XYZ file of C-alpha atoms in Angstrom:
706
model
C 0.026 -0.174 -0.154
C 0.924 3.620 -0.423
C 2.261 5.936 1.371
C 0.490 8.496 0.096
C -3.263 7.616 0.391
C -4.605 7.873 -2.856
C -8.607 6.534 -3.273
C -9.748 5.151 -0.310
C -6.200 6.027 1.344
C -6.294 7.619 4.506
C -4.556 10.708 3.889
C -2.710 13.276 1.375
C 0.425 15.520 0.822
C -0.438 18.973 -0.542
C 2.179 21.850 -1.447
C 5.138 23.353 0.814
C 8.417 25.411 0.751
C 10.690 24.062 -1.596
C 13.543 25.081 0.529
C 16.008 23.066 1.926
C 17.875 20.954 5.095
C 20.544 22.861 6.551
C 22.823 19.470 6.574
C 23.495 18.543 3.292
C 20.559 16.233 1.370
C 20.973 13.044 -0.576
C 20.176 13.915 -4.793
C 16.747 13.509 -4.903
C 15.076 11.178 -6.089
C 13.959 10.493 -9.816
C 10.937 12.909 -10.394
C 9.492 15.016 -13.349
C 9.976 18.860 -13.470
C 6.270 19.137 -12.435
C 4.911 16.890 -9.183
C 1.626 16.668 -8.744
C -0.596 17.533 -6.044
C -0.570 14.778 -3.478
C 3.262 14.667 -4.280
C 6.151 14.586 -2.412
C 7.178 17.218 -0.159
C 10.738 19.309 0.369
C 12.122 19.370 3.955
C 11.358 23.191 4.077
C 14.314 25.433 6.444
C 15.003 23.618 9.853
C 16.604 25.791 12.561
C 19.687 25.185 12.855
C 19.606 24.416 17.183
C 22.446 24.607 19.551
C 20.231 22.513 22.176
C 17.497 19.661 22.650
C 14.244 21.391 21.365
C 11.322 21.478 22.675
C 12.873 22.518 25.576
C 12.697 19.976 28.247
C 11.079 20.399 31.694
C 13.556 20.705 34.864
C 15.057 17.294 36.392
C 16.551 17.514 40.347
C 18.184 14.560 39.271
C 19.318 11.957 37.033
C 18.766 8.420 37.350
C 20.641 5.657 34.515
C 19.745 2.358 33.980
C 22.420 -0.125 32.179
C 20.705 -3.018 31.094
C 22.933 -5.186 30.245
C 22.749 -8.312 28.434
C 24.950 -10.735 31.403
C 24.715 -7.724 33.997
C 22.882 -4.407 35.016
C 23.604 -1.644 37.493
C 22.011 2.157 38.153
C 22.717 5.279 38.916
C 22.790 8.843 39.613
C 23.354 12.405 39.965
C 22.033 15.232 40.979
C 22.125 18.649 38.546
C 23.280 20.922 41.768
C 26.516 18.764 41.003
C 26.116 16.583 37.982
C 29.501 15.139 37.401
C 29.438 13.880 41.107
C 27.650 10.254 40.285
C 26.820 8.231 42.891
C 26.640 4.185 42.488
C 24.055 2.590 44.402
C 25.055 0.383 47.272
C 25.961 -2.525 47.163
C 23.401 -5.663 45.710
C 22.442 -7.943 48.299
C 23.510 -11.750 47.438
C 27.093 -12.626 45.172
C 30.077 -13.615 46.395
C 30.338 -12.552 50.318
C 33.157 -9.494 51.236
C 32.584 -7.874 47.654
C 30.869 -5.113 46.620
C 29.134 -5.372 43.629
C 28.431 -1.866 42.615
C 26.204 -3.764 39.602
C 23.339 -7.463 39.571
C 23.402 -10.316 37.348
C 20.739 -9.731 34.815
C 18.686 -12.341 36.334
C 14.533 -12.187 37.217
C 12.497 -14.873 38.678
C 9.621 -14.955 38.605
C 6.620 -17.257 40.557
C 4.660 -19.933 39.414
C 1.616 -17.523 38.866
C 3.781 -15.068 36.754
C 4.180 -12.904 39.486
C 8.025 -10.531 40.553
C 9.592 -11.994 43.147
C 13.387 -11.099 42.696
C 15.515 -10.026 40.526
C 20.033 -10.028 40.319
C 21.561 -12.177 42.716
C 18.464 -12.559 45.214
C 16.817 -14.017 42.807
C 19.585 -16.239 40.686
C 20.781 -16.912 45.216
C 17.103 -18.193 45.714
C 16.306 -19.658 42.156
C 19.429 -21.967 42.988
C 17.867 -22.686 46.852
C 14.373 -23.950 45.609
C 13.779 -27.746 45.839
C 14.906 -29.229 41.471
C 10.870 -30.665 41.356
C 9.199 -26.844 42.372
C 11.878 -25.160 40.083
C 10.375 -26.747 37.113
C 6.987 -23.716 38.417
C 9.338 -21.358 38.813
C 10.051 -18.838 35.843
C 13.172 -17.958 35.815
C 14.927 -15.358 33.481
C 18.740 -15.244 32.498
C 20.709 -13.268 29.657
C 17.353 -11.922 27.866
C 17.706 -8.625 26.251
C 19.193 -11.121 23.091
C 16.348 -11.216 22.550
C 15.447 -8.592 21.132
C 17.904 -8.026 19.152
C 17.749 -10.852 17.638
C 14.049 -11.452 16.367
C 13.440 -9.323 12.804
C 9.464 -9.482 13.819
C 9.519 -7.854 17.369
C 6.035 -6.950 18.580
C 4.242 -6.085 21.284
C 3.722 -9.978 21.866
C 6.730 -11.174 21.640
C 7.627 -14.027 24.137
C 10.201 -14.742 25.982
C 11.690 -18.387 27.448
C 12.594 -19.159 31.133
C 15.178 -21.712 31.644
C 12.102 -25.055 32.163
C 10.369 -23.686 28.971
C 8.031 -22.009 29.797
C 6.704 -18.927 27.916
C 5.473 -15.570 29.018
C 5.053 -11.910 27.222
C 8.782 -10.359 26.670
C 7.935 -6.965 27.446
C 6.139 -8.213 31.138
C 9.455 -9.129 31.546
C 11.487 -5.752 30.675
C 8.835 -4.789 32.297
C 9.665 -5.882 35.890
C 13.229 -5.639 35.518
C 12.235 -2.384 35.121
C 10.135 -1.318 37.957
C 12.057 -3.063 39.541
C 15.744 -0.331 39.459
C 12.781 1.825 39.433
C 11.788 1.397 43.298
C 15.251 0.121 44.584
C 17.057 3.875 43.371
C 14.125 5.426 44.157
C 14.003 4.260 48.132
C 18.092 4.706 48.008
C 17.233 8.919 46.688
C 14.750 9.220 49.435
C 16.662 8.078 52.279
C 19.624 10.448 50.814
C 16.938 13.061 50.125
C 13.548 13.202 51.635
C 12.357 16.118 50.247
C 12.712 14.865 46.639
C 9.174 14.305 45.250
C 9.773 11.514 41.932
C 7.618 13.564 40.044
C 8.596 16.157 37.511
C 12.326 15.823 39.502
C 13.712 12.476 38.057
C 15.061 11.922 34.705
C 14.885 8.646 33.964
C 17.893 7.950 31.920
C 18.027 3.732 29.539
C 20.540 2.223 27.646
C 20.430 0.411 24.952
C 22.743 -1.233 22.212
C 23.123 1.680 19.246
C 23.185 -0.881 16.708
C 19.506 -1.721 17.518
C 16.987 -0.637 15.355
C 13.650 1.706 15.668
C 11.224 -1.856 16.602
C 13.624 -2.294 20.031
C 14.464 0.761 21.195
C 10.409 1.350 21.113
C 9.891 -1.517 22.681
C 11.912 -0.918 25.435
C 9.931 2.494 25.284
C 6.889 0.341 25.605
C 8.579 -1.880 28.400
C 9.071 1.244 30.148
C 5.398 2.294 30.342
C 3.530 -0.628 31.197
C 2.514 -2.013 34.383
C 3.148 -5.409 34.685
C 1.430 -7.874 37.633
C 2.921 -8.183 41.130
C 1.923 -10.431 44.068
C 0.736 -8.670 47.104
C 3.903 -10.185 49.368
C 5.954 -7.903 46.240
C 3.778 -4.858 46.247
C 4.255 -4.730 50.665
C 8.196 -4.174 50.823
C 7.593 -1.326 48.623
C 8.537 2.113 49.931
C 3.852 3.525 50.629
C 3.002 1.051 48.075
C -0.957 2.524 47.509
C 1.257 4.838 45.489
C 3.345 2.254 42.643
C 0.840 -0.112 42.447
C 0.372 1.618 39.844
C 2.896 2.992 38.013
C 6.208 1.835 35.222
C 8.687 2.792 34.946
C 7.089 5.998 33.661
C 3.757 7.420 32.341
C 2.950 7.609 28.229
C 1.927 11.338 29.279
C 5.052 11.838 30.767
C 7.276 10.391 28.026
C 9.782 13.061 28.843
C 10.650 11.897 31.689
C 12.886 8.899 30.142
C 15.695 9.343 27.154
C 17.018 6.777 25.172
C 21.013 6.849 25.414
C 23.369 4.515 23.129
C 25.670 2.039 24.709
C 29.157 3.583 22.878
C 27.953 7.106 23.070
C 27.313 6.789 27.200
C 31.096 5.457 27.097
C 32.040 7.956 24.193
C 30.673 10.712 27.158
C 32.281 9.658 30.052
C 35.604 9.045 28.232
C 36.508 12.653 27.390
C 35.950 13.528 30.960
C 38.631 11.349 31.788
C 41.766 12.071 32.938
C 45.008 10.936 32.294
C 45.860 8.336 35.199
C 42.141 7.549 34.636
C 43.013 5.106 31.439
C 45.078 2.188 30.882
C 47.523 2.082 27.428
C 47.251 -1.530 26.347
C 50.500 -0.999 24.831
C 52.501 -0.321 27.144
C 51.207 -2.925 29.496
C 53.853 -6.085 31.109
C 54.549 -8.627 28.588
C 53.200 -12.117 30.805
C 50.906 -10.044 32.761
C 46.640 -9.250 32.800
C 45.262 -8.119 35.037
C 43.928 -4.650 34.302
C 45.898 -2.722 37.338
C 49.640 -4.075 36.771
C 49.591 -1.718 33.279
C 51.273 1.280 33.138
C 49.507 4.349 33.389
C 48.822 6.727 30.112
C 50.082 9.685 31.176
C 53.506 9.185 28.886
C 51.739 8.033 26.043
C 50.356 11.465 25.393
C 53.241 13.547 26.496
C 54.682 14.378 22.874
C 51.086 15.693 22.102
C 51.199 18.102 24.928
C 54.212 19.563 24.173
C 52.727 19.842 20.871
C 50.063 21.640 21.969
C 51.771 24.279 25.193
C 51.650 26.812 22.277
C 47.592 26.378 22.349
C 48.285 27.039 26.140
C 44.534 29.430 26.408
C 42.072 26.749 23.855
C 43.642 23.574 26.202
C 42.793 25.335 29.896
C 38.356 26.911 27.742
C 38.423 23.077 27.425
C 39.564 21.197 30.596
C 37.188 24.258 32.053
C 34.400 23.809 30.742
C 34.676 20.025 32.373
C 35.905 18.012 28.674
C 39.259 16.531 30.071
C 42.830 16.561 29.728
C 43.321 13.776 27.406
C 40.769 15.589 26.060
C 42.513 19.068 26.544
C 45.603 17.875 25.087
C 44.523 15.920 21.366
C 44.078 18.561 18.836
C 40.696 20.069 17.302
C 38.559 17.418 16.061
C 40.659 14.985 16.688
C 38.329 11.313 16.205
C 38.151 7.971 18.069
C 36.489 4.989 18.235
C 34.616 3.035 20.717
C 34.232 0.048 21.313
C 31.896 -1.279 23.881
C 32.649 -5.099 24.218
C 29.286 -6.102 26.642
C 27.452 -9.749 27.376
C 25.681 -10.049 24.306
C 26.430 -7.247 21.194
C 30.312 -5.689 20.371
C 28.006 -2.247 19.874
C 30.521 0.332 17.639
C 31.327 4.479 17.164
C 33.264 6.941 15.896
C 33.101 10.151 17.088
C 34.724 13.689 16.307
C 35.412 16.495 19.946
C 34.126 19.569 18.468
C 35.651 22.878 19.873
C 35.704 24.557 21.829
C 32.625 23.974 23.983
C 33.439 19.697 23.762
C 30.713 18.548 21.779
C 30.758 15.010 19.888
C 29.284 14.984 16.062
C 29.201 10.721 15.221
C 31.009 10.594 11.743
C 30.137 6.994 10.841
C 26.611 4.917 12.046
C 26.975 3.122 14.434
C 27.486 -0.403 13.742
C 29.024 -3.995 15.381
C 27.359 -7.068 16.230
C 26.308 -10.353 18.315
C 29.920 -10.652 19.504
C 29.537 -10.365 23.510
C 30.446 -12.139 26.147
C 27.949 -14.896 25.775
C 28.660 -16.367 22.884
C 31.489 -17.218 25.341
C 29.300 -19.312 27.034
C 27.321 -20.790 24.840
C 30.620 -22.001 23.255
C 30.602 -23.741 26.563
C 27.503 -24.876 26.058
C 28.523 -26.916 22.749
C 31.116 -28.154 24.101
C 29.526 -29.944 27.089
C 27.069 -31.027 24.228
C 30.115 -32.782 22.527
C 31.264 -34.865 25.649
C 27.365 -35.212 26.688
C 25.584 -35.333 23.615
C 23.252 -32.402 22.636
C 20.103 -33.860 23.805
C 21.459 -34.996 26.857
C 22.187 -31.226 27.662
C 19.064 -30.131 26.274
C 17.507 -32.684 28.495
C 18.671 -31.580 30.908
C 18.447 -27.395 30.765
C 14.249 -28.649 30.506
C 14.242 -31.297 33.866
C 16.934 -29.783 36.215
C 16.928 -26.063 35.352
C 18.942 -25.346 38.706
C 21.024 -27.348 38.486
C 21.834 -25.852 34.404
C 22.394 -22.157 36.006
C 24.055 -23.450 38.985
C 26.967 -25.359 36.258
C 26.381 -21.721 34.437
C 27.978 -19.372 37.896
C 30.533 -22.441 38.058
C 31.446 -21.372 34.510
C 30.880 -17.611 34.657
C 34.003 -17.642 37.765
C 36.349 -19.401 35.797
C 35.402 -17.389 32.594
C 37.039 -14.945 34.265
C 39.927 -16.277 35.264
C 40.973 -16.985 32.350
C 44.141 -15.470 30.497
C 46.188 -15.121 27.564
C 49.283 -15.946 29.627
C 48.022 -18.473 31.934
C 49.930 -21.420 31.742
C 47.780 -23.583 34.566
C 44.726 -25.510 33.822
C 41.100 -24.350 35.273
C 38.385 -26.835 37.206
C 34.642 -26.004 36.865
C 32.465 -27.541 39.302
C 29.704 -29.940 37.866
C 26.795 -30.284 40.441
C 25.843 -33.090 41.953
C 22.912 -33.146 40.355
C 24.314 -33.184 36.875
C 26.720 -36.628 37.617
C 23.226 -38.263 39.348
C 20.961 -36.736 35.546
C 23.983 -38.242 33.809
C 24.392 -41.725 35.202
C 20.483 -42.111 35.376
C 20.288 -40.770 31.660
C 23.272 -42.466 30.150
C 23.839 -45.563 31.865
C 26.931 -44.580 33.407
C 29.765 -41.732 34.914
C 30.980 -38.505 33.182
C 34.714 -39.985 34.052
C 33.610 -42.545 31.266
C 31.464 -39.870 29.058
C 34.761 -37.928 28.985
C 36.850 -40.853 28.188
C 35.114 -42.159 25.409
C 34.966 -38.225 24.244
C 36.359 -36.799 20.542
C 37.882 -33.857 23.288
C 40.683 -34.940 23.964
C 41.531 -31.206 26.896
C 39.078 -31.801 29.289
C 40.012 -34.419 31.749
C 37.801 -35.168 34.652
C 40.054 -34.801 38.228
C 39.535 -36.297 41.534
C 37.889 -33.744 42.926
C 34.929 -34.553 41.462
C 35.467 -31.231 38.498
C 35.683 -30.436 34.275
C 39.496 -29.474 34.249
C 40.427 -27.236 31.224
C 43.655 -26.781 29.447
C 44.413 -23.172 28.992
C 44.041 -23.837 25.280
C 41.107 -25.264 25.608
C 39.362 -21.738 27.735
C 41.698 -19.887 24.681
C 39.058 -22.033 21.979
C 36.110 -20.875 23.761
C 37.241 -17.276 23.662
C 38.262 -17.234 20.259
C 35.029 -16.707 17.461
C 33.636 -14.133 19.598
C 37.300 -12.259 19.897
C 37.691 -13.009 16.207
C 34.643 -11.427 15.707
C 34.930 -8.807 17.536
C 37.707 -8.076 15.982
C 37.107 -8.590 12.526
C 34.292 -5.869 13.390
C 35.984 -3.483 13.909
C 38.719 -3.798 11.495
C 36.500 -3.711 9.138
C 35.278 -0.104 10.758
C 39.047 0.716 10.236
C 38.400 0.143 6.559
C 36.188 2.589 5.572
C 36.894 6.125 4.610
C 35.087 8.337 7.237
C 37.250 6.777 10.187
C 40.682 6.502 7.822
C 43.666 8.149 10.687
C 41.602 7.625 13.549
C 44.482 6.562 16.220
C 42.730 5.974 19.155
C 40.273 2.936 20.612
C 38.486 3.245 23.750
C 37.988 -0.107 24.929
C 34.481 -0.325 27.288
C 32.352 -2.619 28.313
C 31.701 -5.546 30.587
C 33.640 -8.210 28.322
C 36.485 -5.627 28.115
C 37.658 -6.324 31.676
C 38.540 -9.704 30.176
C 42.458 -10.245 29.632
C 41.298 -12.329 26.830
C 39.606 -9.843 25.036
C 42.636 -6.699 25.665
C 45.672 -9.092 25.045
C 43.655 -9.687 21.541
C 42.082 -6.799 20.201
C 45.922 -4.817 21.333
C 48.192 -7.950 19.731
C 46.045 -7.468 16.482
C 45.272 -3.633 16.236
C 48.538 -2.338 18.198
C 50.635 -3.460 14.562
C 48.273 -0.448 12.832
C 49.291 2.047 14.768
C 46.424 1.960 16.559
C 46.586 3.632 21.109
C 44.054 0.433 22.849
C 43.399 2.770 25.912
C 41.495 1.070 28.723
C 39.097 2.864 31.328
C 40.509 2.099 35.215
C 36.721 1.093 35.565
C 35.722 -0.105 32.117
C 32.926 -2.126 33.550
C 31.420 0.836 34.903
C 31.690 3.393 32.007
C 29.059 3.190 29.985
C 26.082 3.702 33.454
C 28.494 6.650 34.425
C 28.050 7.525 30.740
C 24.440 8.044 30.274
C 24.165 9.326 33.804
C 26.097 13.101 31.850
C 24.446 12.673 28.981
C 21.158 12.233 31.267
C 22.200 15.423 32.489
C 23.218 17.195 28.858
C 21.662 15.387 26.476
C 23.449 18.038 23.129
C 26.240 16.834 23.989
C 26.172 14.541 20.898
C 25.245 17.160 18.050
C 26.083 14.800 15.161
C 24.714 11.819 14.583
C 24.770 9.679 11.264
C 21.461 7.990 9.939
C 21.667 3.546 10.147
C 19.253 3.753 7.111
C 17.535 5.689 4.156
C 14.284 7.062 5.800
C 10.499 7.876 3.982
C 7.617 6.975 2.255
C 6.094 5.519 -1.066
C 4.185 8.727 -3.396
C 2.933 9.357 -6.413
C 5.349 11.137 -8.836
C 3.691 12.617 -12.495
C 4.759 9.756 -14.959
C 7.760 10.376 -17.554
C 7.633 7.752 -20.252
C 11.186 6.772 -20.856
C 12.630 7.343 -17.371
C 9.875 5.406 -14.984
C 8.939 2.085 -15.969
C 6.103 0.938 -17.590
C 4.936 -1.617 -14.883
C 4.048 1.443 -12.109
C 1.746 3.424 -14.797
C -1.259 4.067 -13.154
C -4.125 6.032 -14.898
C -6.507 8.174 -13.436
C -8.676 10.516 -14.612
C -6.738 10.831 -18.123
C -3.503 11.759 -16.228
C -0.536 9.637 -15.846
C 0.720 8.863 -12.522
C 4.398 6.530 -11.663
C 3.302 4.374 -8.629
C 5.932 3.288 -4.980
C 8.212 6.076 -5.852
C 10.458 5.882 -2.806
C 10.506 9.748 -1.298
C 13.194 9.699 0.624
C 13.213 11.825 4.538
C 16.590 10.434 5.294
C 19.572 8.801 3.783
C 21.888 5.891 5.346
C 24.545 7.129 6.488
C 23.457 11.002 6.188
C 24.817 13.762 8.974
C 21.552 14.807 10.914
C 22.034 17.536 13.351
C 19.974 17.291 16.289
C 16.722 19.427 16.504
C 17.056 19.040 13.016
C 13.466 18.228 11.973
C 12.084 16.778 8.106
C 8.742 18.859 7.834
C 5.924 17.565 5.467
C 2.464 18.552 5.463
C -0.745 16.383 4.555
C -4.870 16.734 4.698
C -7.145 14.020 5.042
C -8.846 12.230 2.421
C -12.291 12.668 3.986
C -14.204 14.982 6.596
C -14.745 14.629 9.636
C -11.910 11.739 9.024
C -10.459 10.956 12.655
C -7.203 9.446 11.267
C -4.409 9.814 9.292
C -1.668 6.565 8.485
C 1.484 6.387 6.610
C 3.510 3.743 5.836
C 7.147 4.258 6.148
C 9.653 1.949 4.349
C 12.976 1.919 5.220
C 16.262 0.503 3.317
C 20.739 0.043 3.726
C 20.698 1.711 0.290
C 21.252 5.170 -0.441
C 19.485 5.251 -4.385
C 16.390 3.600 -4.086
C 14.474 4.493 -6.119
C 10.937 2.528 -5.429
C 9.468 0.968 -2.937
C 8.530 -2.867 -4.267
C 13.229 -1.871 -5.024
C 14.612 -5.246 -3.687
C 16.657 -4.498 0.693
C 13.447 -1.135 0.740
C 10.815 -2.437 3.194
C 8.083 -1.335 5.215
C 9.441 -0.638 9.121
C 6.319 1.092 10.958
C 3.747 3.682 10.619
C 3.424 7.140 10.851
C -0.346 7.803 12.544
C -1.690 11.489 13.284
C -4.577 11.703 15.262
C -6.946 14.390 14.534
C -9.656 15.985 16.495
C -12.859 16.604 14.756
C -12.839 19.952 12.772
C -14.500 23.457 13.262
C -17.515 24.294 11.330
C -17.586 26.244 8.527
C -14.324 27.729 6.799
C -11.490 27.357 8.460
C -8.607 30.837 9.000
C -6.671 29.399 5.930
C -9.760 29.793 3.561
C -10.084 25.595 3.262
C -13.155 24.453 3.313
C -14.011 22.472 5.970
C -12.612 19.083 6.225
C -9.874 19.866 3.659
C -6.908 20.521 7.282
C -3.215 20.995 6.394
C -1.485 18.392 9.207
C 2.213 19.831 9.004
C 4.506 16.507 10.467
C 7.784 17.355 11.530
C 10.275 14.696 12.233
C 13.320 14.354 13.745
C 16.102 11.911 13.125
C 19.068 13.239 15.242
C 18.067 11.535 18.344
C 18.488 8.820 20.006
C 15.277 7.439 18.526
C 13.357 8.934 15.470
C 10.629 11.689 16.803
C 8.025 13.902 15.256
C 5.133 16.358 16.060
C 2.538 18.077 14.585
C -0.088 20.717 14.311
C -3.116 21.934 13.037
C -2.010 25.148 10.645
C -6.146 25.625 10.190
C -6.469 25.987 14.679
C -2.314 26.405 14.959
C -2.882 23.286 17.460
C -0.867 20.227 18.732
C -1.984 16.940 17.017
C -0.866 13.702 18.770
C 1.910 11.858 16.372
C 3.631 9.249 16.995
C 5.730 6.231 14.225
C 5.198 3.186 15.969
C 8.176 0.371 14.604
C 6.029 -2.025 16.281
C 2.548 -3.194 14.713
C 4.579 -3.801 10.792
C-alpha cells in the first residue's frame, strides 16, 4: 500500500516550501520537473538548533539504568552537582565480602507469573529451590539479546524461561525496570527525603547503538507498562499504595525517559577522564593479565602535550569546560573509536571532538554485531554437548533448570580468571544433580563419557570437577574475540575513519584479559592506540548519567538507514518503468516512488527537522495513517526495490474540525496537518500541528505494529 493515500487511502500530501534542509541532503529521487498535488514535499527550512528542542522540563536528579545482557545496575547524580556520580549501594547476594556495583540480569517470577526477585537475590533463591519445585518457577537470564535477535519484534513477542515456559517479553522487561525504579527511588529518598518523584527524576535507559528502531520502541513501551505484582512484593515497596499503578514512567510524561546509546554514553564519559584514569594496553608488561598492573597512559600523550603548549589558552578553556585532560591535550577535530564489548553485542561508534564546547559529532553510523561474552558461554555449552551429547544437555536444562544455572555460574567464575598467558588448567565444578542425572540418563558416569569423547583437552579430576586446559579455554574465547576484532577492522577500513589513532575499549567483556590481549595484538600493529578506562565495566553507566544531565552533548549523528514513504509522481515515459504506470482521470502517474526523508549515513544535527504536510482525504476523518519504508541503500527509487521494506507507520490523530471555512480559507474537512520529524536523536521523533488552528496534533511513529 502506498504511503501517499489515494482513492480509499487515508491521507494526502499537500504543497510545501521547497527550501532545503540545513544539513546536506542526498540527491533527490527521480521525478519530473512538475509534481502533482499529492507529490512528496521537499524538506522545509529548519532552524539550526544549538540545544535539544523542545525545551525540557527541569529535573533535579538523573537516574541511569544500564540494562545489560549479563549484568545491570544504576547510578544517579543531582542537577546541583551533575558530575558527582553516585553508584548504587552494594547489591544483596553475590560473593561474601565483595562489593558489587552491578547485579546479574536475572529475573525470578513465581509460578503464577508475579514478580519475586531480581539479580543476586533471584539467582540465589532459585538455586535454593527444591529441584521439582524449581521446574514451576519462571527464571529468566541473559534475555536482553532476544530483542536484538528477533526479526519480527512486536508487543506480543514471547520470552522463554529456563524451564521452557513462555511469557510476554514486554512483561519480563517491565518487571525488571520497575525493580530498578523502586530500588533507586528508595535510595534517593534516604539521601534526599524532600525529593518528589513526579517531574523531578529523569530516567535514562541504555540500549546498544546497533539496535533498530523497533527494539528501542520496545524498551520504551516496557518502561510505560505496569506489570502484574504479587501482594508480597507490593508490600515491600515504600508507600506501596502510591506505586502499584506506575511503570518506570508514564506515557503522558514520556519526556522523563531518555534512551541512551551505549557506546555514545561511554564516549561521553571517556571525554571527561584524566590521563591517570586510563590504561594504555600497548605499554603493559609482558605476561601481565590484570588491568591494574599496567602503566598509566600519561607518558603516551606527552608528545601531544608538548605540541599543544603553544595553544595553552584553548586547552585551559576545554578543561574548565569539563572536558578531560586527555581531550584538552588533543587537537580540535580529533577522532576516536569506542568499542563497547558487552555481554551480548559489540557496539562501535566513531566520534569527533568539537571545540570549543567539547560536543561530539558522529562520523560513521553505529556498527557491530552479536559478539558478546555470552558467545563464550554458548561455546562452553556446545563443548558439553560434544562430551555428553546435545540431547542430554537439552534435557538436563529443561528438567533440572536450577542445576543448569549452577553450572553456568561455576563456568562464569572460571571464565573471568582466564588469561592469555595462563599456563595452569582450570577446574569447573559439576553440580551433583548433573552427575546423577547423567548416570541415570546415559547409563554410565561422567568420567566414562569424558574418556569416550573426542575432546581430549578436558579431563575429569579426582576432586569431581571438569579440568580444562588453558588451550581449551582459549578455544572457547576464540570465535567471539575474532568476531569483535573483525568488526573493528571492518570499521577502520571505512574512509570516514581513516587516520583514527585512538580506540577506547569499554564494557563488561572489556575486563577480560583475553579480549584485551587479542585486540591489542591485532590492532596495535596498525598504529592504533588501545586505551581502557580503569572502571571499564562502569563506563557506560556513568556516561549515561552524564548524558541525562546534558543530552545535547552528541550534536550530530549519522542515520543508520534511509527512511521515507511511497508517493505518486507524474509518469515520464522512458524514465519510469512501464509497470509503474497508473492512469486516473486521464492523468498518468508513477506509483511506488520512494520519497526519502533522510538517507543512510547522512549527517543529521540534533533538533533538525524534516517537515511534511498532509491533508485528510475525507471530511471528518479522525486519523491519518502513512506507511514508512526503510533500506540500507541510499539510492533506492521505489518502495518495491530489493532491500526496501515497510518498517513502521506514521499516525496523526485528529480532533473534529470546527464547522465552516478555517483561518486559511480551506473548506471544512480540507485541513493541513504539518508534521515535523527528527532523525538526529537516539530515537526517531515526530510532532505535528493543525495549521488552521495552530493546535498540536497527537503524532507517533509505530515501529512495532508492522
